[in-house]
mmCIF file of C-alpha atoms in Angstrom:
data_model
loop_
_atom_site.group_PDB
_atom_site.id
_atom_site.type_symbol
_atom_site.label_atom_id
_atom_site.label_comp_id
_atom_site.label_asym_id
_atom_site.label_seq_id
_atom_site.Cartn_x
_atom_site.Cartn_y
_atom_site.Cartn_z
ATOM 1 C CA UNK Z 25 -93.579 -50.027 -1.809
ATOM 2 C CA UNK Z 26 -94.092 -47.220 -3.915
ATOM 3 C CA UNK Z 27 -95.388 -45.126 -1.105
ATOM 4 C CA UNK Z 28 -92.601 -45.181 1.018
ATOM 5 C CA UNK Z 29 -90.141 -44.349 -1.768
ATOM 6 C CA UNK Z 30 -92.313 -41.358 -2.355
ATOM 7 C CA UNK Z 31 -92.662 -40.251 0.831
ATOM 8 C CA UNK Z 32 -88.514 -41.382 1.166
ATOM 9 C CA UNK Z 33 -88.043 -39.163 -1.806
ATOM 10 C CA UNK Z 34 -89.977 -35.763 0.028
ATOM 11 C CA UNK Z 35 -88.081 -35.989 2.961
ATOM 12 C CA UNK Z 36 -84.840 -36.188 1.257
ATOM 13 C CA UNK Z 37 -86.259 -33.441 -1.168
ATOM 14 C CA UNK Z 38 -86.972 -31.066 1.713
ATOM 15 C CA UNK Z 39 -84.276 -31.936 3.760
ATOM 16 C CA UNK Z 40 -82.063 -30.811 0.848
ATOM 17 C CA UNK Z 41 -84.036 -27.600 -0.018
ATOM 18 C CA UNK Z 42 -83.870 -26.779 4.192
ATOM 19 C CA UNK Z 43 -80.160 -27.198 4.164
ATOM 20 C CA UNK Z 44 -79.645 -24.985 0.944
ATOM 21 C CA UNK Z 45 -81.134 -21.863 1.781
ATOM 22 C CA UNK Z 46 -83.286 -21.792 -0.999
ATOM 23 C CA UNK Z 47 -85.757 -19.697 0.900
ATOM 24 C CA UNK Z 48 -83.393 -16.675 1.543
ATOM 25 C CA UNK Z 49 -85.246 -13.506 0.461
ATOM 26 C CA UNK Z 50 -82.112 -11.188 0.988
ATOM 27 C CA UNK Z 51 -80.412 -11.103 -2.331
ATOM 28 C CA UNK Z 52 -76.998 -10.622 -0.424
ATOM 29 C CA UNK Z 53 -77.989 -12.491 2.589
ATOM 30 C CA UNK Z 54 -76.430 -11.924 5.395
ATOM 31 C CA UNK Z 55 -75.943 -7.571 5.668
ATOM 32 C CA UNK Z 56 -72.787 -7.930 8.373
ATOM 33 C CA UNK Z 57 -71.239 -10.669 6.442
ATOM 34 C CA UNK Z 58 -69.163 -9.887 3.112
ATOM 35 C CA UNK Z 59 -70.835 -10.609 -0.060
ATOM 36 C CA UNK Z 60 -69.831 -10.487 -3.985
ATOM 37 C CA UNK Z 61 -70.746 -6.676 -5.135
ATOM 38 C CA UNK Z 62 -68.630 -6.678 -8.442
ATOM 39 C CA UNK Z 63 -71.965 -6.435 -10.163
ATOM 40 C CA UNK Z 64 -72.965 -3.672 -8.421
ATOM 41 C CA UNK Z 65 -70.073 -1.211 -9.839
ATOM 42 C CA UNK Z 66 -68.954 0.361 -12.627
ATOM 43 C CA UNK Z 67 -65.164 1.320 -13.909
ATOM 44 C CA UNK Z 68 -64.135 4.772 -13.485
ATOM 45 C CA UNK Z 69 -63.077 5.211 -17.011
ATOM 46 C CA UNK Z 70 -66.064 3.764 -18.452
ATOM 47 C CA UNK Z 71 -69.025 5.538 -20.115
ATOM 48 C CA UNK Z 72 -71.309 4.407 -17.773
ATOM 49 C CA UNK Z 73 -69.963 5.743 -14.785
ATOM 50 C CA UNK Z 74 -71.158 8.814 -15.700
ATOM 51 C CA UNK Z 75 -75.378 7.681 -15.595
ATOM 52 C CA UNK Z 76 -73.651 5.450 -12.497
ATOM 53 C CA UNK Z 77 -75.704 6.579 -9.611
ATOM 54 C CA UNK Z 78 -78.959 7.394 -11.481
ATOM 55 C CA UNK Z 79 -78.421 3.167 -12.051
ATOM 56 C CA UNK Z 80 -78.157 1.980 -8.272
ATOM 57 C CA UNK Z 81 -74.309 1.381 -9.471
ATOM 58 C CA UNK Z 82 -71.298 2.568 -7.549
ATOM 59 C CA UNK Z 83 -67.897 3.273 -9.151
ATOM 60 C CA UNK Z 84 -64.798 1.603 -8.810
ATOM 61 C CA UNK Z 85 -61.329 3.173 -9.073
ATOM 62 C CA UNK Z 86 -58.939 0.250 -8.659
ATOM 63 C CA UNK Z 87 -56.116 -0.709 -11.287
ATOM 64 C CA UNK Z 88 -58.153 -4.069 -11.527
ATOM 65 C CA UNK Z 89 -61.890 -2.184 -12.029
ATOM 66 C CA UNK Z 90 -64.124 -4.770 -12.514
ATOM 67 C CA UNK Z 91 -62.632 -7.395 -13.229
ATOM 68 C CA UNK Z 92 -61.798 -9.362 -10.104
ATOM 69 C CA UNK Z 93 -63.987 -9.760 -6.879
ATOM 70 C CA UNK Z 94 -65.538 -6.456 -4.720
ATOM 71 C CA UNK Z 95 -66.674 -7.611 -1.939
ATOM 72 C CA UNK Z 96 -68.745 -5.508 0.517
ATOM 73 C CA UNK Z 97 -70.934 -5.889 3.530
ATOM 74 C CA UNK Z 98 -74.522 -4.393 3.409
ATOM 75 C CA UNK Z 99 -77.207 -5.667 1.268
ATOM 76 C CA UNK Z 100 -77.397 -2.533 -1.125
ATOM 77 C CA UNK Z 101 -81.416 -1.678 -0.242
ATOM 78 C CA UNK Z 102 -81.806 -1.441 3.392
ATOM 79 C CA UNK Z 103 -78.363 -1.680 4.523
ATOM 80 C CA UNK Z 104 -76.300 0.729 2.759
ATOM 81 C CA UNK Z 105 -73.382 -1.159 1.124
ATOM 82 C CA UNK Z 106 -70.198 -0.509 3.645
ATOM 83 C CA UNK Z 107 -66.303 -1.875 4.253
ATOM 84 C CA UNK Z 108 -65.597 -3.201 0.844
ATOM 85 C CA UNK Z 109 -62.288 -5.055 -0.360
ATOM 86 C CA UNK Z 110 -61.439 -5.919 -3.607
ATOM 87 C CA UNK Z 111 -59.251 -9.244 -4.557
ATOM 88 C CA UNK Z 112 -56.274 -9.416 -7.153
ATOM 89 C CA UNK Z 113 -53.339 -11.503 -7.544
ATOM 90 C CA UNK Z 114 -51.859 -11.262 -3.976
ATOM 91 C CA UNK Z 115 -55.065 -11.059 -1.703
ATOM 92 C CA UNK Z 116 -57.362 -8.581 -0.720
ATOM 93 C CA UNK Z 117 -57.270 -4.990 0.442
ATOM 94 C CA UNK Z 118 -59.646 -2.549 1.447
ATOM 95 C CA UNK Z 119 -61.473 -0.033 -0.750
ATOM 96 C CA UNK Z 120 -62.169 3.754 0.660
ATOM 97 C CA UNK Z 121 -65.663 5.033 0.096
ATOM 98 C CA UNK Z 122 -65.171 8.650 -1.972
ATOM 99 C CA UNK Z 123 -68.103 11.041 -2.425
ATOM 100 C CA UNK Z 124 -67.677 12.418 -6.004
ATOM 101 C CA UNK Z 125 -69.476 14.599 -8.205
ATOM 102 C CA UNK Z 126 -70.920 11.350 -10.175
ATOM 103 C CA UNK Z 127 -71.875 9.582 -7.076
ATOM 104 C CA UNK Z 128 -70.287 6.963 -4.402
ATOM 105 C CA UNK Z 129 -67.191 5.382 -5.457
ATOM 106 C CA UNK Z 130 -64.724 3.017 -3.961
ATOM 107 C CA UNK Z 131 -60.698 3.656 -4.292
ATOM 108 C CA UNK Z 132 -58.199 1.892 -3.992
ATOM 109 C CA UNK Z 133 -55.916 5.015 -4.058
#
């Protein structure tokens, strides 16, 4: 009896495991679908926005900085990050990629 629970027990085990997506190397999975970026940027007004690029970091100009959801497709190392939106209290809108003296930021403005 004990056999078949344990060999019950694997199957469930790896049946599980298969249906997660444990085994995903991409970080971001999925480069054409949208992902969560908001730890990938850095307020405008803060500190270290200047040392932002030198960090892999992007800057975010938004009234809401980091604080709710940027979302961006891309994985950030072989698919440039691209089309990001940024969620507050009425939805989502689009961010526009700036080139700036600092680096790659994303308005809002």
């Amino acid at each position: 009896m004990s056999k078949k629970a344990f060999t019950l027990a694997a199957v469930v085990l790896g049946a599980t495991l298969t249906m997660t997506g444990l085994a995903n190397a991409e970080p971001h999975g999925d480069s054409t679908k949208y992902a969560d970026f908001t730890s990938s940027f850095v307020n405008y007004n803060d500190p270290a926005a200047l040392s932002a690029a030198e960090n892999g970091k992007y800057i975010i100009i938004s009234p809401q900085g980091t604080a709710t959801t940027i979302a961006c497709r891309g994985n950030g190392a072989d698919v440039e990050i691209y089309d990001c939106m940024q969620e507050d209290e009425f939805g989502w809108f689009p961010l526009r990629k700036i080139d700036t003296p600092l680096g790659a930021a994303w308005s809002s403005v």
